[in-house]
Amino acid sequence: MVDTASFKGRDIISMRDFSREEIDFILDRATDMIPLVEKGSDLLRGKILAALFFEPSTRTRLSFESAMCRLGGSVIGFAEPKVSSVVKGETLSDTIKVVESYSDVIAMRHPSEDAARIAADVASIPIINGGSGPWEHPTQALLDLHAIRTTKGNIDGLTIALVGDLLYGRTVHSLAIALRNYDVKVYFVSPKQLKMRDDVIKDVAGRLDYVETEDLRKVLPDLDILYATRVQKERFSDPADYDKVKDAYLIDSTFLKGVKRDLKVMHPLPRITEISTDVDDTAHALYFRQVKHGVFLRMALLALVLGAL
Ligand code: NCD
């Protein structure tokens, strides 16, 4: 049985580590947090979150910080590794061993795929992965599921397209793995060069009803959720390769003619050219409301791993 004891002291590293019951439990706790955003709460008073961001971030870092503040806790950390001892050559393991003396939980983003696991291995306090290179971004997947469930009423039964950079986009890796727990139909829509990475395909095979395609227009009328992603420029070694695929899918209000009336367009943000601003004011746009779920979800996760619920 899943209860709060299942999460106390736990690391949040990969969606591969979570069952459907656990995911649903976290989503329920995120819903419980919604009234506390306005009312305020002392649930995490005296607790300290260390936010260690070795890669750029707006939403993930600020929503972790906002979540901690909403629950009465405090935040320390850095948003720029150049101001930390990393520039002097300190290893990640040493940084983590030090920071755990100053805090109760660490949220971390790092360019290396293994960073979150390495940190979790050395730390005695919970590590929450806020993005580990192109590998995974589990808290984003959870907030995406919470946004979907809140908007659509449930996740089972939906037809969902993950669109864009499925090779380097860590949000879609975590989301695809999470969705293998639900009764959904998923289209992986990408240019040939940016097909879903092999380890994700291997881990969803047999558990997720998915189809890989390059043709978004063809699947568009079936969709309940269109989840667009940015082509991850920073992961390309040759800028010419990036230029070839950067505008592979451009979604504007004209393109959306003929979709289901209640199709929701999602995006982890930041968007570059994937979604035109003329979609923003349509009933399809969920992306700016989606970000709010990051606060509810991260409030729930912090409270759970700190054993406060
Ligand atoms: C994403 C990320 O950092 O992986 N942003 C986010 O956390 N909301 C998506 C991206 O950078 O494209």
Short mmCIF file of C-alpha atoms and ligand atoms in Angstrom, two decimals:
data_model
loop_
_atom_site.label_atom_id
_atom_site.label_comp_id
_atom_site.label_asym_id
_atom_site.label_seq_id
_atom_site.Cartn_x
_atom_site.Cartn_y
_atom_site.Cartn_z
CA MET A 1 0.00 0.00 0.00
CA VAL A 2 1.22 3.50 -0.81
CA ASP A 3 1.10 6.08 1.96
CA THR A 4 3.17 9.02 3.15
CA ALA A 5 5.74 6.63 4.67
CA SER A 6 6.56 5.47 1.11
CA PHE A 7 8.09 8.89 0.40
CA LYS A 8 9.82 10.07 3.58
CA GLY A 9 13.54 10.50 2.90
CA ARG A 10 13.15 9.33 -0.69
CA ASP A 11 15.13 10.62 -3.68
CA ILE A 12 13.18 11.74 -6.76
CA ILE A 13 15.56 10.84 -9.58
CA SER A 14 13.70 9.10 -12.41
CA MET A 15 10.09 8.33 -13.36
CA ARG A 16 11.35 4.77 -13.77
CA ASP A 17 11.40 4.51 -9.98
CA PHE A 18 7.65 5.16 -9.52
CA SER A 19 4.57 2.94 -9.80
CA ARG A 20 1.17 4.14 -10.90
CA GLU A 21 -0.11 4.01 -7.31
CA GLU A 22 2.80 6.20 -6.20
CA ILE A 23 2.30 8.68 -9.04
CA ASP A 24 -1.43 8.95 -8.34
CA PHE A 25 -0.69 9.43 -4.64
CA ILE A 26 1.71 12.31 -5.41
CA LEU A 27 -0.85 13.91 -7.78
CA ASP A 28 -3.52 13.70 -5.06
CA ARG A 29 -1.21 15.39 -2.55
CA ALA A 30 -0.49 18.13 -5.14
CA THR A 31 -4.23 18.78 -5.35
CA ASP A 32 -4.34 19.03 -1.54
CA MET A 33 -1.75 21.81 -1.77
CA ILE A 34 -3.85 24.11 -3.96
CA PRO A 35 -5.73 25.85 -1.09
CA LEU A 36 -2.47 26.29 0.86
CA VAL A 37 -1.04 28.52 -1.87
CA GLU A 38 -3.46 31.28 -0.86
CA LYS A 39 -3.86 30.43 2.80
CA GLY A 40 -0.18 29.90 3.49
CA SER A 41 1.20 27.10 5.63
CA ASP A 42 3.81 26.36 8.27
CA LEU A 43 4.22 22.75 7.25
CA LEU A 44 7.93 23.10 6.43
CA ARG A 45 8.85 25.83 8.91
CA GLY A 46 12.48 25.43 9.99
CA LYS A 47 13.33 23.28 6.94
CA ILE A 48 15.86 24.40 4.33
CA LEU A 49 15.86 23.60 0.62
CA ALA A 50 19.17 23.89 -1.21
CA ALA A 51 18.55 24.67 -4.89
CA LEU A 52 21.71 23.85 -6.84
CA PHE A 53 21.31 24.82 -10.48
CA PHE A 54 24.35 24.10 -12.63
CA GLU A 55 22.31 24.77 -15.81
CA PRO A 56 19.96 27.64 -16.75
CA SER A 57 16.44 27.52 -15.34
CA THR A 58 13.53 29.86 -14.78
CA ARG A 59 10.45 27.78 -13.96
CA THR A 60 11.95 24.78 -12.24
CA ARG A 61 14.13 26.71 -9.82
CA LEU A 62 11.66 29.47 -9.06
CA SER A 63 8.75 27.07 -8.59
CA PHE A 64 10.83 24.95 -6.18
CA GLU A 65 11.69 28.11 -4.28
CA SER A 66 8.11 29.36 -4.36
CA ALA A 67 6.84 25.94 -3.19
CA MET A 68 9.26 25.94 -0.24
CA CYS A 69 8.31 29.52 0.72
CA ARG A 70 4.57 28.75 0.47
CA LEU A 71 5.07 25.99 3.04
CA GLY A 72 6.97 28.24 5.44
CA GLY A 73 10.44 26.84 4.68
CA SER A 74 13.63 28.61 3.56
CA VAL A 75 15.82 28.37 0.48
CA ILE A 76 19.57 28.61 -0.11
CA GLY A 77 21.56 27.79 -3.23
CA PHE A 78 22.90 29.06 -6.52
CA ALA A 79 21.49 29.52 -9.99
CA GLU A 80 24.85 29.90 -11.66
CA PRO A 81 27.73 27.46 -11.07
CA LYS A 82 30.27 30.23 -11.83
CA VAL A 83 29.61 31.66 -8.36
CA SER A 84 30.19 28.30 -6.64
CA SER A 85 33.39 26.35 -5.94
CA VAL A 86 32.71 24.24 -9.03
CA VAL A 87 34.87 26.76 -10.92
CA LYS A 88 37.74 25.91 -8.55
CA GLY A 89 37.44 22.27 -9.58
CA GLU A 90 35.34 20.88 -6.74
CA THR A 91 33.65 17.59 -7.64
CA LEU A 92 29.89 17.19 -7.54
CA SER A 93 30.20 14.58 -4.78
CA ASP A 94 32.17 16.97 -2.58
CA THR A 95 29.73 19.82 -3.24
CA ILE A 96 26.80 17.59 -2.24
CA LYS A 97 28.56 16.33 0.92
CA VAL A 98 29.03 19.93 2.01
CA VAL A 99 25.61 21.26 1.07
CA GLU A 100 23.83 18.48 2.93
CA SER A 101 25.24 19.93 6.15
CA TYR A 102 23.42 23.16 5.40
CA SER A 103 20.03 21.87 4.27
CA ASP A 104 17.29 19.23 4.62
CA VAL A 105 16.62 18.55 0.93
CA ILE A 106 18.45 19.33 -2.32
CA ALA A 107 16.85 20.17 -5.68
CA MET A 108 19.46 19.99 -8.40
CA ARG A 109 19.86 20.57 -12.13
CA HIS A 110 23.04 19.50 -13.88
CA PRO A 111 24.26 19.03 -17.47
CA SER A 112 25.45 15.48 -16.79
CA GLU A 113 23.05 12.54 -17.22
CA ASP A 114 24.40 10.76 -14.13
CA ALA A 115 24.54 13.76 -11.83
CA ALA A 116 21.27 13.15 -9.98
CA ARG A 117 22.14 9.51 -9.25
CA ILE A 118 25.68 10.41 -8.19
CA ALA A 119 24.29 13.05 -5.82
CA ALA A 120 21.72 10.63 -4.41
CA ASP A 121 24.42 8.02 -3.79
CA VAL A 122 26.52 10.36 -1.66
CA ALA A 123 23.78 12.38 0.07
CA SER A 124 22.03 11.31 3.25
CA ILE A 125 19.22 13.82 2.62
CA PRO A 126 16.70 13.58 -0.26
CA ILE A 127 17.86 14.64 -3.73
CA ILE A 128 15.26 15.88 -6.20
CA ASN A 129 16.31 15.81 -9.85
CA GLY A 130 15.38 19.11 -11.49
CA GLY A 131 16.82 18.03 -14.84
CA SER A 132 19.86 15.83 -15.52
CA GLY A 133 21.30 16.70 -18.93
CA PRO A 134 19.16 15.21 -21.69
CA TRP A 135 18.19 12.20 -19.53
CA GLU A 136 15.21 12.94 -17.27
CA HIS A 137 13.15 15.68 -15.62
CA PRO A 138 10.78 13.75 -13.35
CA THR A 139 9.19 16.68 -11.48
CA GLN A 140 8.22 18.22 -14.83
CA ALA A 141 6.52 14.97 -15.86
CA LEU A 142 4.59 14.91 -12.59
CA LEU A 143 3.44 18.50 -12.97
CA ASP A 144 2.47 17.77 -16.57
CA LEU A 145 0.36 14.82 -15.41
CA HIS A 146 -1.22 16.98 -12.73
CA ALA A 147 -2.10 19.64 -15.32
CA ILE A 148 -3.55 16.98 -17.64
CA ARG A 149 -5.57 15.32 -14.89
CA THR A 150 -6.91 18.62 -13.58
CA THR A 151 -7.94 19.82 -17.04
CA LYS A 152 -9.26 16.57 -18.48
CA GLY A 153 -10.59 14.92 -15.32
CA ASN A 154 -8.41 11.85 -15.87
CA ILE A 155 -5.42 10.57 -17.79
CA ASP A 156 -6.70 7.16 -18.90
CA GLY A 157 -8.40 7.17 -22.29
CA LEU A 158 -6.51 10.15 -23.74
CA THR A 159 -4.64 10.38 -27.02
CA ILE A 160 -1.44 12.35 -26.54
CA ALA A 161 1.25 13.51 -28.99
CA LEU A 162 4.76 14.28 -27.72
CA VAL A 163 6.15 16.54 -30.43
CA GLY A 164 9.56 17.93 -31.33
CA ASP A 165 12.92 17.00 -29.87
CA LEU A 166 12.33 13.52 -28.48
CA LEU A 167 16.04 12.68 -28.60
CA TYR A 168 17.41 15.38 -26.30
CA GLY A 169 14.26 16.63 -24.55
CA ARG A 170 14.40 15.33 -20.99
CA THR A 171 10.81 16.34 -20.20
CA VAL A 172 9.39 14.00 -22.83
CA HIS A 173 11.61 11.16 -21.65
CA SER A 174 10.20 11.37 -18.14
CA LEU A 175 6.66 11.95 -19.41
CA ALA A 176 6.73 8.94 -21.76
CA ILE A 177 8.00 6.71 -18.95
CA ALA A 178 5.31 8.03 -16.60
CA LEU A 179 2.59 7.49 -19.21
CA ARG A 180 3.42 3.77 -19.50
CA ASN A 181 1.42 3.43 -16.27
CA TYR A 182 -1.79 4.75 -17.88
CA ASP A 183 -4.21 3.53 -20.50
CA VAL A 184 -3.33 6.12 -23.15
CA LYS A 185 -2.46 6.23 -26.85
CA VAL A 186 0.75 8.13 -27.51
CA TYR A 187 2.24 9.46 -30.73
CA PHE A 188 5.98 10.20 -30.69
CA VAL A 189 6.17 12.92 -33.37
CA SER A 190 9.62 14.07 -34.43
CA PRO A 191 11.97 14.55 -37.36
CA LYS A 192 13.99 11.40 -38.13
CA GLN A 193 17.11 12.92 -36.55
CA LEU A 194 15.31 13.54 -33.23
CA LYS A 195 13.45 10.26 -32.69
CA MET A 196 12.67 9.15 -29.14
CA ARG A 197 15.82 7.85 -27.49
CA ASP A 198 16.39 4.13 -27.47
CA ASP A 199 16.44 3.59 -23.71
CA VAL A 200 13.00 5.21 -23.41
CA ILE A 201 11.60 3.10 -26.25
CA LYS A 202 13.02 0.02 -24.54
CA ASP A 203 11.46 0.97 -21.20
CA VAL A 204 7.98 1.71 -22.60
CA ALA A 205 7.84 -1.21 -25.06
CA GLY A 206 5.00 -3.57 -24.22
CA ARG A 207 3.63 -1.21 -21.60
CA LEU A 208 2.61 1.80 -23.69
CA ASP A 209 0.48 1.95 -26.84
CA TYR A 210 2.73 4.20 -28.96
CA VAL A 211 3.37 5.03 -32.60
CA GLU A 212 6.41 6.89 -33.97
CA THR A 213 5.75 9.32 -36.82
CA GLU A 214 7.07 12.48 -38.48
CA ASP A 215 3.64 13.62 -39.59
CA LEU A 216 1.92 15.81 -37.00
CA ARG A 217 -0.80 16.98 -39.39
CA LYS A 218 -2.01 13.44 -39.92
CA VAL A 219 -2.47 12.59 -36.23
CA LEU A 220 -3.71 16.05 -35.21
CA PRO A 221 -7.49 15.36 -35.46
CA ASP A 222 -7.16 12.43 -32.99
CA LEU A 223 -5.42 14.36 -30.25
CA ASP A 224 -6.63 15.31 -26.79
CA ILE A 225 -3.20 16.64 -25.78
CA LEU A 226 -0.50 18.09 -28.03
CA TYR A 227 2.70 18.38 -25.97
CA ALA A 228 5.20 20.50 -27.92
CA THR A 229 8.89 20.80 -27.03
CA ARG A 230 11.81 23.05 -27.89
CA VAL A 231 14.61 21.65 -30.03
CA GLN A 232 17.43 21.50 -27.47
CA LYS A 233 20.01 23.70 -29.21
CA GLU A 234 22.55 23.33 -26.40
CA ARG A 235 22.81 19.54 -26.96
CA PHE A 236 23.87 19.77 -30.63
CA SER A 237 27.58 19.57 -31.40
CA ASP A 238 27.12 20.96 -34.95
CA PRO A 239 24.99 24.14 -35.29
CA ALA A 240 24.19 23.18 -38.90
CA ASP A 241 22.38 20.06 -37.62
CA TYR A 242 20.32 22.24 -35.29
CA ASP A 243 19.39 24.61 -38.13
CA LYS A 244 18.02 21.69 -40.15
CA VAL A 245 15.47 20.69 -37.51
CA LYS A 246 14.84 23.78 -35.42
CA ASP A 247 11.59 24.72 -37.15
CA ALA A 248 10.33 21.20 -37.78
CA TYR A 249 6.91 21.88 -36.22
CA LEU A 250 5.37 25.33 -36.12
CA ILE A 251 1.99 25.36 -34.45
CA ASP A 252 -0.23 28.38 -35.04
CA SER A 253 -3.96 28.97 -34.86
CA THR A 254 -4.41 28.16 -38.56
CA PHE A 255 -2.64 24.83 -38.13
CA LEU A 256 -5.05 24.03 -35.29
CA LYS A 257 -8.18 24.34 -37.49
CA GLY A 258 -10.03 21.02 -37.44
CA VAL A 259 -8.68 19.76 -34.11
CA LYS A 260 -10.92 18.47 -31.31
CA ARG A 261 -12.65 21.37 -29.60
CA ASP A 262 -11.12 20.49 -26.26
CA LEU A 263 -7.60 19.76 -27.54
CA LYS A 264 -5.08 21.19 -25.07
CA VAL A 265 -1.67 22.38 -26.20
CA MET A 266 1.06 21.94 -23.62
CA HIS A 267 4.74 22.91 -23.53
CA PRO A 268 7.26 22.72 -20.67
CA LEU A 269 8.53 26.15 -21.81
CA PRO A 270 10.61 28.03 -22.78
CA ARG A 271 9.12 28.07 -26.30
CA ILE A 272 11.13 29.43 -29.18
CA THR A 273 9.20 29.05 -32.46
CA GLU A 274 7.19 25.87 -31.77
CA ILE A 275 3.96 27.61 -30.77
CA SER A 276 2.95 30.93 -32.27
CA THR A 277 1.72 33.61 -29.86
CA ASP A 278 -1.60 33.63 -31.74
CA VAL A 279 -2.40 30.34 -29.98
CA ASP A 280 -1.98 31.94 -26.53
CA ASP A 281 -5.47 33.41 -26.38
CA THR A 282 -7.27 30.34 -27.72
CA ALA A 283 -9.01 27.81 -25.51
CA HIS A 284 -6.39 25.26 -26.62
CA ALA A 285 -3.48 26.94 -24.82
CA LEU A 286 -2.65 25.23 -21.54
CA TYR A 287 1.07 26.09 -21.33
CA PHE A 288 0.87 29.19 -19.18
CA ARG A 289 -1.60 27.53 -16.79
CA GLN A 290 0.55 24.39 -16.81
CA VAL A 291 3.34 26.23 -14.94
CA LYS A 292 1.12 26.76 -11.88
CA HIS A 293 0.96 23.03 -11.38
CA GLY A 294 4.73 23.13 -10.85
CA VAL A 295 4.18 24.93 -7.57
CA PHE A 296 1.43 22.57 -6.30
CA LEU A 297 3.39 19.52 -7.33
CA ARG A 298 6.70 20.66 -5.85
CA MET A 299 4.97 21.67 -2.60
CA ALA A 300 3.64 18.12 -2.38
CA LEU A 301 7.00 16.52 -3.20
CA LEU A 302 8.93 18.64 -0.69
CA ALA A 303 6.38 17.90 2.04
CA LEU A 304 6.42 14.18 1.22
CA VAL A 305 10.18 13.63 1.10
CA LEU A 306 10.61 15.71 4.26
CA GLY A 307 8.05 13.52 6.03
CA ALA A 308 5.77 16.46 6.85
CA LEU A 309 2.48 14.93 5.68
C1 NCD B 1 12.63 22.29 -19.80
C2 NCD B 1 13.98 21.77 -19.36
O1 NCD B 1 14.75 22.49 -18.75
O2 NCD B 1 14.20 20.61 -19.62
N1 NCD B 1 12.20 23.42 -19.12
C3 NCD B 1 11.58 23.28 -17.90
O3 NCD B 1 12.14 22.76 -16.96
N2 NCD B 1 10.32 23.71 -17.79
C4 NCD B 1 12.43 22.36 -21.25
C5 NCD B 1 13.44 23.03 -22.13
O4 NCD B 1 14.42 23.63 -21.67
O5 NCD B 1 13.24 22.99 -23.34
#
